[in-house]
């Protein structure tokens, strides 16, 4: 249907005949057939696009005032906060935007886990998504280093030291990363460069992510295949354009709440102290969105082992389409998985809580159990469930569950009359 | 089709490929090596320190190559404690004499070998150093005793220029 599209204006037709860009946009945004039962958990794709654009635009203007040099970086951020017109607003949007970006991406990923959106034929969409997540982690980490506060400096020290765990070449690799023998100006300049580059790489991957999505089309809460263009689908515009925009407005209200009322609640106060290479803060904690992975790192008593486990915790996601042996997508029809997926979400939240505590005593023991469970979920539970779980019968179409309910209601009503 | 025969064309493919790979690698190297420590960083590679103001039981921290270096004038008690330890008790066995050129002076890089935090002095279970980040305990010789750090605190290259001065690096 996108091939038949003809712009109404003469200029539009002239342009489209030479470069069918309007065809492309039209086909993917307007009549694009979408399952009719998508719930609000499906609005986070649009929200995430908004987050990425917000970060790129605010980042671009912040870069006009920021100085990437160890002696001047901290002062230039204070300059942005105090002197630059609306600098405080731009920086607070950028800093809180990063947090909300992660909040949205975790919900987006959780939705995919719950409704089995990563399964055949959508494996590549999911894998591209894992790469986007990895780039987001790298970008956010490097961005946090730029203000050159105490947490920036010591966070950078701890994380770049992870590379020293590599056998034999570890030290050369870390010195290469630092451009010196410790974290300093050379590292700051290169982090700034990469922090500027990566959002554009993310943007490119997002295009691939959406392209790959539009081949099989959206998954849906029932997790069944829908025939594009059948009664089970509706055009993307206006149905989901409006739904996505409504969700986006609610999200923006929450976003504005953070920016205007509690702009520093998600940050750490130590980052308002300038970096001091001679003094480690008493308690180094990463930003909240890295806490579950930080807890996994700390739960291993061996340096290399901790690093390997933390990296595996993210890498294992890419293998999920093959670790999950069940053919049924949606947790709605998987009575056992439905419980285990909630247990997994709880485990990740628990790890996040533990990541913010000191790693000793009871916290360490619980951290180890939670870490083991994280991996057991992927390596043992997911493959086994496909064999032992008795799934519920799937509906034949998206209409069926709704219709049978109506029929039930009608019968009940008829019974009440007589 | 003919048998597997090496033709002139196969030879040209392989040599072209090999030269392209070698060319790509040689042009990639400058782009990689530019990130390594540069001449100005390397130029600051050694530091001289006057030891006279330090009394027994006192430590100072100096910056060397951007890293903190602890210089501690150990008390006799600390020296004894460090020398008495049986090497079998150590995760990274090293005799105290290998770690201190002069037993009175302990010179080491003040960076936890776990993930690079700065350990706090005269703290922890072994009366040496304690890293607050992830709980590594070092003894009075800076050797790892307990916690996630894999090795002892690093001893930098240093020499006694005379009784009162050392040169690190």
Coordinates of C-alpha atoms in Angstrom, one line a residue:
Chain A
X1 CA 0.0 0.0 0.0
X2 CA 2.9 2.3 0.6
X3 CA 3.9 1.8 -3.0
X4 CA 0.6 3.3 -4.2
X5 CA 1.0 6.4 -2.2
X6 CA 0.9 9.6 -4.2
X7 CA 1.5 13.0 -2.5
X8 CA -1.4 15.4 -3.2
X9 CA 0.7 18.5 -3.9
X10 CA 2.6 18.9 -7.2
X11 CA 5.8 19.7 -5.4
X12 CA 5.3 16.6 -3.3
X13 CA 4.9 14.4 -6.4
X14 CA 7.9 16.0 -8.1
X15 CA 10.0 15.3 -5.0
X16 CA 8.7 11.8 -4.4
X17 CA 9.2 10.7 -8.0
X18 CA 12.9 11.6 -7.7
X19 CA 13.4 10.4 -4.1
X20 CA 10.5 8.3 -2.6
X21 CA 11.2 9.5 0.9
X22 CA 7.6 10.5 1.5
X23 CA 6.6 7.0 0.4
X24 CA 8.8 5.6 3.1
X25 CA 7.6 7.8 5.9
X26 CA 3.9 7.3 4.8
X27 CA 4.2 3.5 4.7
X28 CA 5.9 3.2 8.1
X29 CA 3.9 5.8 10.1
X30 CA 0.4 6.3 8.7
X31 CA -1.5 3.2 7.4
X32 CA 1.0 0.8 8.8
X33 CA -1.1 -2.2 10.1
X34 CA -0.7 -2.6 13.9
X35 CA -2.4 -5.2 16.1
X36 CA -5.5 -3.7 17.6
X37 CA -4.9 -4.8 21.2
X38 CA -1.6 -3.1 22.0
X39 CA -1.7 -1.9 25.6
X40 CA 0.2 1.0 27.2
X41 CA 3.3 -1.1 27.7
X42 CA 3.7 -0.8 23.9
X43 CA 4.0 3.0 24.0
X44 CA 7.6 3.0 25.3
X45 CA 9.1 2.7 21.9
X46 CA 7.8 6.1 21.0
X47 CA 8.8 7.4 24.5
X48 CA 12.3 6.1 24.0
X49 CA 12.6 7.9 20.6
X50 CA 11.6 11.1 22.4
X51 CA 14.2 10.5 25.1
X52 CA 17.0 9.9 22.5
X53 CA 16.1 13.1 20.6
X54 CA 15.9 15.1 23.9
X55 CA 19.4 13.9 24.9
X56 CA 20.8 14.7 21.5
X57 CA 19.4 18.2 21.4
X58 CA 20.2 19.2 25.0
X59 CA 23.6 17.6 24.7
X60 CA 24.4 19.5 21.6
X61 CA 23.7 22.8 23.2
X62 CA 25.5 21.9 26.5
X63 CA 28.6 21.0 24.4
X64 CA 28.6 24.6 23.2
X65 CA 29.4 25.7 26.8
X66 CA 31.3 22.7 28.3
X67 CA 35.1 22.5 28.3
X68 CA 36.6 19.0 28.3
X69 CA 39.7 19.6 30.3
X70 CA 40.5 18.2 33.8
X71 CA 41.3 21.7 35.1
X72 CA 38.3 23.4 33.6
X73 CA 35.5 20.8 33.3
X74 CA 34.1 21.2 36.8
X75 CA 34.1 25.0 36.6
X76 CA 32.5 24.9 33.1
X77 CA 29.6 22.9 34.4
X78 CA 29.1 25.3 37.3
X79 CA 29.3 28.1 34.7
X80 CA 26.5 26.4 32.8
X81 CA 24.5 26.2 36.0
X82 CA 25.0 29.8 37.1
X83 CA 25.9 32.0 34.1
X84 CA 24.6 30.5 30.9
X85 CA 21.0 31.5 30.0
X86 CA 18.7 28.6 31.0
X87 CA 21.9 26.5 31.4
X88 CA 20.5 25.1 34.6
X89 CA 17.4 23.9 32.7
X90 CA 19.3 22.4 29.9
X91 CA 21.6 20.5 32.2
X92 CA 18.8 19.3 34.5
X93 CA 16.9 18.1 31.4
X94 CA 20.0 16.3 30.1
X95 CA 20.9 14.7 33.5
X96 CA 17.4 13.6 34.4
X97 CA 16.7 12.7 30.8
X98 CA 19.4 10.1 31.1
X99 CA 17.7 8.6 34.2
X100 CA 14.3 8.6 32.5
X101 CA 15.7 7.1 29.4
X102 CA 16.9 4.1 31.4
X103 CA 13.6 3.9 33.3
X104 CA 11.8 3.7 29.9
X105 CA 14.3 1.3 28.4
X106 CA 13.9 -1.1 31.4
X107 CA 10.1 -1.0 31.1
X108 CA 10.5 -1.6 27.3
X109 CA 12.7 -4.6 28.0
X110 CA 10.5 -5.9 30.7
X111 CA 7.5 -5.7 28.3
X112 CA 9.5 -7.7 25.8
X113 CA 10.4 -10.4 28.4
X114 CA 6.8 -10.6 29.6
X115 CA 5.1 -10.9 26.2
X116 CA 7.9 -12.9 24.6
X117 CA 8.6 -10.2 21.9
X118 CA 12.1 -11.5 21.5
X119 CA 11.0 -14.8 20.0
X120 CA 10.9 -16.0 16.5
X121 CA 10.6 -14.2 14.1
X122 CA 11.7 -11.1 16.1
X123 CA 15.1 -12.3 17.4
X124 CA 17.1 -9.7 15.5
X125 CA 14.9 -6.8 16.7
X126 CA 15.8 -8.0 20.2
X127 CA 19.5 -8.4 19.5
X128 CA 19.8 -4.9 18.0
X129 CA 18.0 -3.7 21.1
X130 CA 20.6 -5.4 23.3
X131 CA 23.3 -3.5 21.3
X132 CA 21.4 -0.2 21.8
X133 CA 21.3 -1.0 25.5
X134 CA 25.0 -1.6 25.6
X135 CA 25.7 1.7 23.8
X136 CA 23.3 3.5 26.2
X137 CA 25.3 2.1 29.1
X138 CA 28.6 3.3 27.6
X139 CA 27.2 6.7 26.7
X140 CA 25.6 7.2 30.1
X141 CA 28.8 6.2 31.9
X142 CA 31.0 8.5 29.9
X143 CA 28.5 11.3 30.3
X144 CA 28.6 10.9 34.0
X145 CA 32.4 11.4 34.0
X146 CA 32.2 14.7 32.1
X147 CA 31.3 17.0 35.1
X148 CA 34.5 15.9 36.7
X149 CA 33.2 15.7 40.2
X150 CA 34.3 13.1 42.8
X151 CA 31.8 10.5 41.7
X152 CA 32.7 11.1 38.0
X153 CA 36.4 10.7 38.7
X154 CA 36.1 7.6 41.0
X155 CA 33.5 6.0 38.9
X156 CA 35.8 6.4 35.9
X157 CA 38.6 5.0 37.9
X158 CA 36.7 1.9 39.1
X159 CA 35.2 1.1 35.7
X160 CA 38.4 1.7 33.6
X161 CA 40.2 -0.5 36.1
X162 CA 37.9 -3.3 35.2
X163 CA 40.0 -3.7 32.1
X164 CA 43.1 -4.3 34.2
X165 CA 41.5 -7.6 35.1
X166 CA 42.3 -8.9 31.5
X167 CA 45.2 -11.3 31.9
X168 CA 48.6 -10.3 30.6
X169 CA 47.7 -7.2 28.6
X170 CA 45.4 -5.7 31.2
X171 CA 47.8 -3.0 32.3
X172 CA 48.7 -1.9 28.8
X173 CA 45.0 -1.7 27.9
X174 CA 44.2 0.5 30.9
X175 CA 47.1 2.8 30.2
X176 CA 46.0 3.0 26.6
X177 CA 42.5 3.9 27.7
X178 CA 43.8 6.5 30.1
X179 CA 46.4 7.9 27.8
X180 CA 48.5 8.1 31.0
X181 CA 49.1 6.2 34.2
X182 CA 45.9 7.3 36.0
X183 CA 42.6 8.9 35.1
X184 CA 43.2 12.4 34.0
X185 CA 42.7 15.0 31.2
X186 CA 43.5 12.6 28.3
X187 CA 40.7 10.3 29.4
X188 CA 38.3 13.1 29.9
X189 CA 38.8 14.5 26.3
X190 CA 38.3 11.1 24.7
X191 CA 35.3 10.3 26.8
X192 CA 33.8 13.6 25.7
X193 CA 34.4 12.7 22.0
X194 CA 32.9 9.3 22.4
X195 CA 30.0 10.6 24.5
X196 CA 29.2 12.9 21.6
X197 CA 29.5 10.2 19.0
X198 CA 27.6 7.3 20.6
X199 CA 24.1 8.8 20.5
X200 CA 24.3 9.0 16.7
X201 CA 25.3 5.4 16.6
X202 CA 22.3 4.6 18.8
X203 CA 20.2 6.6 16.4
X204 CA 21.4 4.5 13.5
X205 CA 20.7 1.3 15.4
X206 CA 17.2 2.6 16.3
X207 CA 16.5 2.9 12.5
X208 CA 17.6 -0.7 12.1
X209 CA 15.5 -1.7 15.2
X210 CA 12.4 -0.2 13.7
X211 CA 13.1 -1.5 10.2
X212 CA 13.5 -5.0 11.6
X213 CA 10.3 -4.5 13.6
X214 CA 8.3 -3.5 10.5
X215 CA 9.2 -6.8 8.7
X216 CA 7.1 -9.1 10.9
X217 CA 5.1 -6.3 12.6
X218 CA 4.4 -5.8 16.3
X219 CA 4.0 -8.6 18.7
X220 CA 0.9 -8.1 20.9
X221 CA -0.3 -9.0 24.4
X222 CA -1.8 -12.3 23.2
X223 CA 1.5 -13.2 21.6
X224 CA -0.1 -14.8 18.5
X225 CA 0.6 -14.1 14.9
X226 CA -1.8 -11.6 13.3
X227 CA -2.3 -11.3 9.6
X228 CA -1.4 -7.8 8.5
X229 CA -4.4 -6.0 7.0
X230 CA -6.9 -8.5 8.7
X231 CA -9.6 -7.5 11.2
X232 CA -7.0 -7.9 13.9
X233 CA -5.0 -4.9 12.8
X234 CA -5.7 -1.2 12.7
X235 CA -3.8 1.6 10.9
X236 CA -0.9 3.1 13.0
X237 CA -2.4 6.5 12.4
X238 CA -4.5 7.7 14.1
X239 CA -5.0 4.8 16.5
X240 CA -1.5 4.4 17.9
X241 CA -0.2 7.9 17.1
X242 CA -2.8 9.2 19.5
X243 CA -2.2 6.5 22.1
X244 CA 1.6 7.0 21.9
X245 CA 1.2 10.8 22.2
X246 CA -1.0 10.5 25.2
X247 CA 1.5 8.2 27.0
X248 CA 4.3 10.6 26.0
X249 CA 2.5 13.5 27.6
X250 CA 2.1 11.6 30.8
X251 CA 5.8 10.7 30.6
X252 CA 6.7 14.3 30.0
X253 CA 4.7 15.4 33.1
X254 CA 6.8 13.0 35.2
X255 CA 9.9 14.1 33.5
X256 CA 9.1 17.8 34.2
X257 CA 8.4 16.8 37.8
X258 CA 11.9 15.6 38.2
X259 CA 13.5 18.5 36.3
X260 CA 11.6 21.3 38.1
X261 CA 11.0 19.9 41.6
X262 CA 13.7 17.3 42.5
X263 CA 16.4 17.7 39.8
X264 CA 19.1 16.2 42.0
X265 CA 17.3 13.4 43.6
X266 CA 18.7 10.8 41.3
X267 CA 22.2 12.1 41.4
X268 CA 24.8 11.9 44.1
X269 CA 25.8 14.9 46.1
X270 CA 29.5 14.0 46.0
X271 CA 29.5 14.9 42.4
X272 CA 29.2 18.6 43.3
X273 CA 32.7 18.2 44.8
X274 CA 35.5 18.7 42.3
X275 CA 37.5 15.5 41.4
X276 CA 40.4 14.9 43.8
X277 CA 42.8 12.1 42.7
X278 CA 44.1 11.9 46.3
X279 CA 40.9 11.2 48.1
X280 CA 38.4 8.4 47.4
X281 CA 34.8 9.1 48.5
X282 CA 33.8 6.9 51.4
X283 CA 31.2 5.0 49.3
X284 CA 31.4 4.9 45.6
X285 CA 28.1 4.2 44.0
X286 CA 27.2 4.3 40.3
X287 CA 24.0 5.9 39.0
X288 CA 20.9 4.0 40.0
X289 CA 20.4 2.4 36.6
X290 CA 23.7 0.5 36.9
X291 CA 23.2 -0.7 40.4
X292 CA 22.0 -4.3 39.6
X293 CA 25.1 -4.9 37.5
X294 CA 27.3 -3.3 40.1
X295 CA 25.8 -5.7 42.7
X296 CA 26.7 -8.6 40.4
X297 CA 30.3 -7.3 40.0
X298 CA 30.7 -7.0 43.8
X299 CA 29.2 -10.3 44.7
X300 CA 32.2 -12.2 43.2
X301 CA 35.3 -12.3 45.4
X302 CA 37.6 -12.5 42.4
X303 CA 38.4 -9.5 40.3
X304 CA 38.4 -11.1 36.9
X305 CA 35.5 -13.3 37.8
X306 CA 33.4 -10.3 38.9
X307 CA 34.1 -8.5 35.6
X308 CA 33.3 -11.6 33.5
X309 CA 30.0 -12.2 35.4
X310 CA 28.9 -8.5 35.1
X311 CA 29.6 -8.5 31.3
X312 CA 27.8 -11.9 31.0
X313 CA 24.8 -10.5 32.8
X314 CA 24.2 -8.2 29.8
X315 CA 25.6 -10.5 27.1
X316 CA 23.3 -13.3 28.1
X317 CA 20.3 -11.2 27.0
X318 CA 21.4 -11.5 23.4
X319 CA 21.1 -15.3 23.6
X320 CA 17.6 -15.2 25.2
X321 CA 15.7 -16.1 21.9
X322 CA 17.5 -19.5 22.0
X323 CA 17.6 -20.0 25.8
X324 CA 13.8 -19.8 25.9
X325 CA 12.6 -23.0 24.4
X326 CA 8.9 -22.3 24.7
X327 CA 7.0 -21.7 21.5
X328 CA 4.3 -19.7 23.2
X329 CA 5.2 -16.0 23.4
X330 CA 2.9 -14.2 25.8
X331 CA 3.2 -14.9 29.6
X332 CA -0.6 -14.7 29.6
X333 CA -0.7 -18.2 28.3
X334 CA 2.3 -19.6 30.2
X335 CA 1.2 -20.2 33.8
X336 CA 4.7 -21.1 35.1
X337 CA 6.7 -18.5 33.2
X338 CA 4.3 -15.9 34.3
X339 CA 5.4 -16.5 37.9
X340 CA 9.1 -16.9 37.1
X341 CA 9.2 -13.7 35.1
X342 CA 7.9 -11.7 38.1
X343 CA 10.4 -13.4 40.3
X344 CA 13.1 -12.4 37.9
X345 CA 11.9 -8.8 37.9
X346 CA 12.0 -8.9 41.7
X347 CA 15.5 -10.3 41.6
X348 CA 16.8 -7.5 39.4
X349 CA 15.2 -4.9 41.7
X350 CA 16.7 -6.7 44.7
X351 CA 20.1 -6.6 43.0
X352 CA 19.6 -2.9 42.4
X353 CA 18.9 -2.3 46.1
X354 CA 22.0 -4.3 47.1
X355 CA 24.2 -2.4 44.6
X356 CA 23.6 0.7 46.7
X357 CA 24.5 -1.0 50.0
X358 CA 28.0 -1.8 51.4
X359 CA 29.2 -5.1 50.2
X360 CA 29.6 -7.0 53.4
X361 CA 27.9 -9.3 55.9
X362 CA 24.3 -10.2 55.1
X363 CA 24.1 -7.9 52.1
X364 CA 27.0 -9.8 50.4
X365 CA 25.3 -13.2 51.0
X366 CA 22.0 -12.0 49.7
X367 CA 23.8 -10.4 46.8
X368 CA 25.4 -13.7 45.9
X369 CA 22.1 -15.6 46.0
X370 CA 20.4 -12.9 43.9
X371 CA 23.3 -13.1 41.4
X372 CA 23.1 -16.8 41.1
X373 CA 19.4 -16.6 40.6
X374 CA 19.8 -14.0 37.8
X375 CA 21.8 -16.6 35.8
X376 CA 19.7 -19.6 36.9
X377 CA 16.7 -17.8 35.4
X378 CA 18.4 -17.6 32.0
X379 CA 20.4 -20.8 31.9
X380 CA 18.2 -23.3 33.8
X381 CA 14.6 -22.0 34.1
X382 CA 14.1 -20.6 30.7
X383 CA 15.3 -23.7 28.8
X384 CA 13.5 -26.1 31.1
X385 CA 10.1 -24.3 31.1
X386 CA 9.6 -25.0 27.4
X387 CA 9.6 -28.7 28.2
X388 CA 7.8 -29.0 31.4
X389 CA 5.2 -26.2 31.3
X390 CA 1.7 -26.9 30.2
X391 CA 0.6 -23.8 28.3
X392 CA -2.9 -22.6 28.0
X393 CA -4.7 -22.8 24.6
X394 CA -4.0 -19.8 22.4
X395 CA -6.8 -17.8 20.8
X396 CA -7.1 -18.1 17.0
X397 CA -7.4 -14.3 16.6
X398 CA -7.2 -11.2 18.7
X399 CA -11.0 -10.9 18.5
X400 CA -11.7 -14.4 19.9
X401 CA -11.0 -13.8 23.7
X402 CA -13.1 -10.6 23.6
X403 CA -16.0 -12.2 21.7
X404 CA -16.2 -15.2 23.9
X405 CA -16.4 -12.9 26.9
X406 CA -19.3 -11.0 25.2
X407 CA -21.0 -14.2 24.5
X408 CA -20.6 -15.2 28.1
X409 CA -22.1 -11.9 29.2
X410 CA -25.0 -12.3 26.8
X411 CA -25.7 -15.7 28.2
X412 CA -25.6 -14.4 31.7
X413 CA -27.9 -11.6 30.8
X414 CA -30.4 -14.0 29.2
X415 CA -30.3 -16.2 32.3
X416 CA -31.0 -13.2 34.5
X417 CA -34.1 -12.3 32.5
X418 CA -35.7 -15.7 32.7
Chain B
X1 CA 34.9 -27.9 -13.8
X2 CA 38.6 -28.4 -13.4
X3 CA 40.3 -29.9 -10.4
X4 CA 41.3 -27.7 -7.5
X5 CA 44.1 -26.0 -9.3
X6 CA 46.0 -22.9 -8.2
X7 CA 45.5 -20.4 -11.0
X8 CA 47.2 -17.0 -11.6
X9 CA 44.0 -15.4 -10.6
X10 CA 43.9 -17.2 -7.2
X11 CA 47.4 -16.0 -6.6
X12 CA 46.5 -12.5 -7.4
X13 CA 43.4 -12.6 -5.1
X14 CA 45.5 -13.9 -2.2
X15 CA 48.3 -11.4 -2.6
X16 CA 46.0 -8.5 -3.1
X17 CA 44.1 -9.5 0.0
X18 CA 47.3 -9.9 2.1
X19 CA 48.7 -6.5 1.0
X20 CA 45.4 -4.8 1.7
X21 CA 45.3 -6.4 5.2
X22 CA 48.9 -5.3 5.9
X23 CA 48.2 -1.8 4.6
X24 CA 45.0 -1.5 6.7
X25 CA 46.8 -2.7 9.8
X26 CA 49.7 -0.3 9.4
X27 CA 47.4 2.7 8.9
X28 CA 45.2 1.6 11.8
X29 CA 48.2 1.6 14.2
X30 CA 48.7 5.4 14.4
X31 CA 45.0 5.8 15.1
X32 CA 45.3 3.3 18.0
X33 CA 48.7 4.4 19.3
X34 CA 47.6 8.1 19.6
X35 CA 45.7 7.1 22.7
X36 CA 48.7 5.7 24.5
X37 CA 50.5 7.9 27.1
X38 CA 52.1 10.8 25.2
X39 CA 55.5 12.3 25.4
X40 CA 54.4 15.0 27.9
X41 CA 52.9 12.4 30.2
X42 CA 56.0 10.2 30.0
X43 CA 58.3 13.2 30.7
X44 CA 56.8 13.4 34.2
X45 CA 57.7 9.9 34.9
X46 CA 60.1 10.3 37.9
X47 CA 59.8 12.2 41.2
X48 CA 62.4 12.9 43.9
X49 CA 61.3 13.1 47.5
X50 CA 63.0 14.4 50.6
X51 CA 62.4 12.0 53.5
X52 CA 63.8 14.1 56.4
X53 CA 60.4 15.6 57.6
X54 CA 58.9 12.2 58.1
X55 CA 59.0 10.7 61.6
X56 CA 58.5 7.0 62.5
X57 CA 54.8 6.1 62.3
X58 CA 54.1 8.9 59.8
X59 CA 53.0 8.5 56.2
X60 CA 53.0 11.0 53.3
X61 CA 51.3 10.7 50.0
X62 CA 53.0 12.1 46.9
X63 CA 51.8 12.2 43.3
X64 CA 53.8 10.2 40.8
X65 CA 52.5 9.9 37.2
X66 CA 49.2 11.1 38.5
X67 CA 49.0 8.3 41.0
X68 CA 49.3 8.6 44.7
X69 CA 52.3 7.0 46.3
X70 CA 52.4 6.2 50.0
X71 CA 55.7 6.6 51.8
X72 CA 55.5 5.3 55.3
X73 CA 58.2 5.3 57.9
X74 CA 57.2 2.2 59.7
X75 CA 57.5 1.7 63.4
X76 CA 59.5 -1.2 64.7
X77 CA 56.3 -2.9 65.7
X78 CA 54.9 -2.7 62.2
X79 CA 58.2 -4.0 60.7
X80 CA 58.1 -7.0 63.1
X81 CA 54.5 -7.7 62.3
X82 CA 55.3 -7.6 58.6
X83 CA 58.3 -9.9 58.8
X84 CA 56.7 -12.4 61.2
X85 CA 53.9 -13.4 58.7
X86 CA 54.2 -16.9 57.3
X87 CA 54.2 -16.7 53.5
X88 CA 51.6 -19.5 53.4
X89 CA 49.1 -17.2 54.9
X90 CA 49.3 -14.8 52.0
X91 CA 47.1 -14.8 48.9
X92 CA 50.0 -13.2 46.9
X93 CA 53.1 -14.5 48.8
X94 CA 55.9 -12.0 49.0
X95 CA 58.5 -11.6 51.7
X96 CA 58.6 -8.2 53.4
X97 CA 62.3 -7.9 52.3
X98 CA 61.2 -8.0 48.7
X99 CA 58.8 -5.1 49.3
X100 CA 61.0 -2.7 51.2
X101 CA 64.6 -1.8 50.2
X102 CA 65.1 -0.5 53.7
X103 CA 62.7 -2.1 56.2
X104 CA 62.0 1.3 57.8
X105 CA 60.6 2.8 54.6
X106 CA 57.7 1.4 52.8
X107 CA 57.1 3.0 49.4
X108 CA 54.1 1.8 47.4
X109 CA 51.5 2.9 44.9
X110 CA 48.5 3.9 46.9
X111 CA 46.0 2.3 44.6
X112 CA 43.9 -0.7 45.5
X113 CA 44.7 -3.5 43.1
X114 CA 41.1 -4.3 42.9
X115 CA 39.5 -1.4 41.1
X116 CA 41.8 1.6 41.8
X117 CA 40.4 3.3 44.9
X118 CA 42.8 4.8 47.4
X119 CA 43.0 2.6 50.6
X120 CA 42.9 4.3 54.0
X121 CA 46.0 4.0 56.1
X122 CA 46.3 2.2 59.5
X123 CA 42.9 0.7 59.1
X124 CA 41.5 -2.7 58.6
X125 CA 41.9 -6.1 60.2
X126 CA 45.7 -6.2 59.7
X127 CA 46.6 -2.8 60.9
X128 CA 47.8 -1.8 57.4
X129 CA 45.5 -0.3 54.8
X130 CA 41.9 -0.8 54.1
X131 CA 40.0 0.0 50.9
X132 CA 36.6 1.4 51.6
X133 CA 35.3 0.7 48.1
X134 CA 35.0 -3.0 48.1
X135 CA 36.6 -4.0 51.4
X136 CA 40.1 -5.2 50.7
X137 CA 42.4 -5.4 53.8
X138 CA 46.2 -5.0 53.4
X139 CA 48.8 -5.6 56.1
X140 CA 51.7 -3.4 57.4
X141 CA 53.7 -4.4 54.3
X142 CA 50.9 -3.5 51.9
X143 CA 50.2 -7.2 51.1
X144 CA 46.6 -8.2 50.4
X145 CA 45.2 -10.3 53.2
X146 CA 41.4 -10.3 52.8
X147 CA 38.9 -9.0 50.2
X148 CA 38.5 -8.9 46.5
X149 CA 41.9 -7.4 45.5
X150 CA 44.0 -9.9 43.6
X151 CA 47.5 -8.7 44.4
X152 CA 49.6 -6.8 46.9
X153 CA 49.9 -3.0 46.6
X154 CA 52.3 -2.3 43.8
X155 CA 55.9 -1.3 44.7
X156 CA 57.1 1.3 42.2
X157 CA 60.6 1.3 40.9
X158 CA 62.6 3.6 43.3
X159 CA 66.2 4.1 44.5
X160 CA 67.7 5.8 47.6
X161 CA 69.7 8.6 46.1
X162 CA 71.2 9.1 49.6
X163 CA 69.9 8.3 53.2
X164 CA 67.4 11.1 53.0
X165 CA 66.2 11.2 49.4
X166 CA 64.4 8.7 47.2
X167 CA 63.7 8.9 43.5
X168 CA 60.6 7.1 42.3
X169 CA 60.5 6.0 38.6

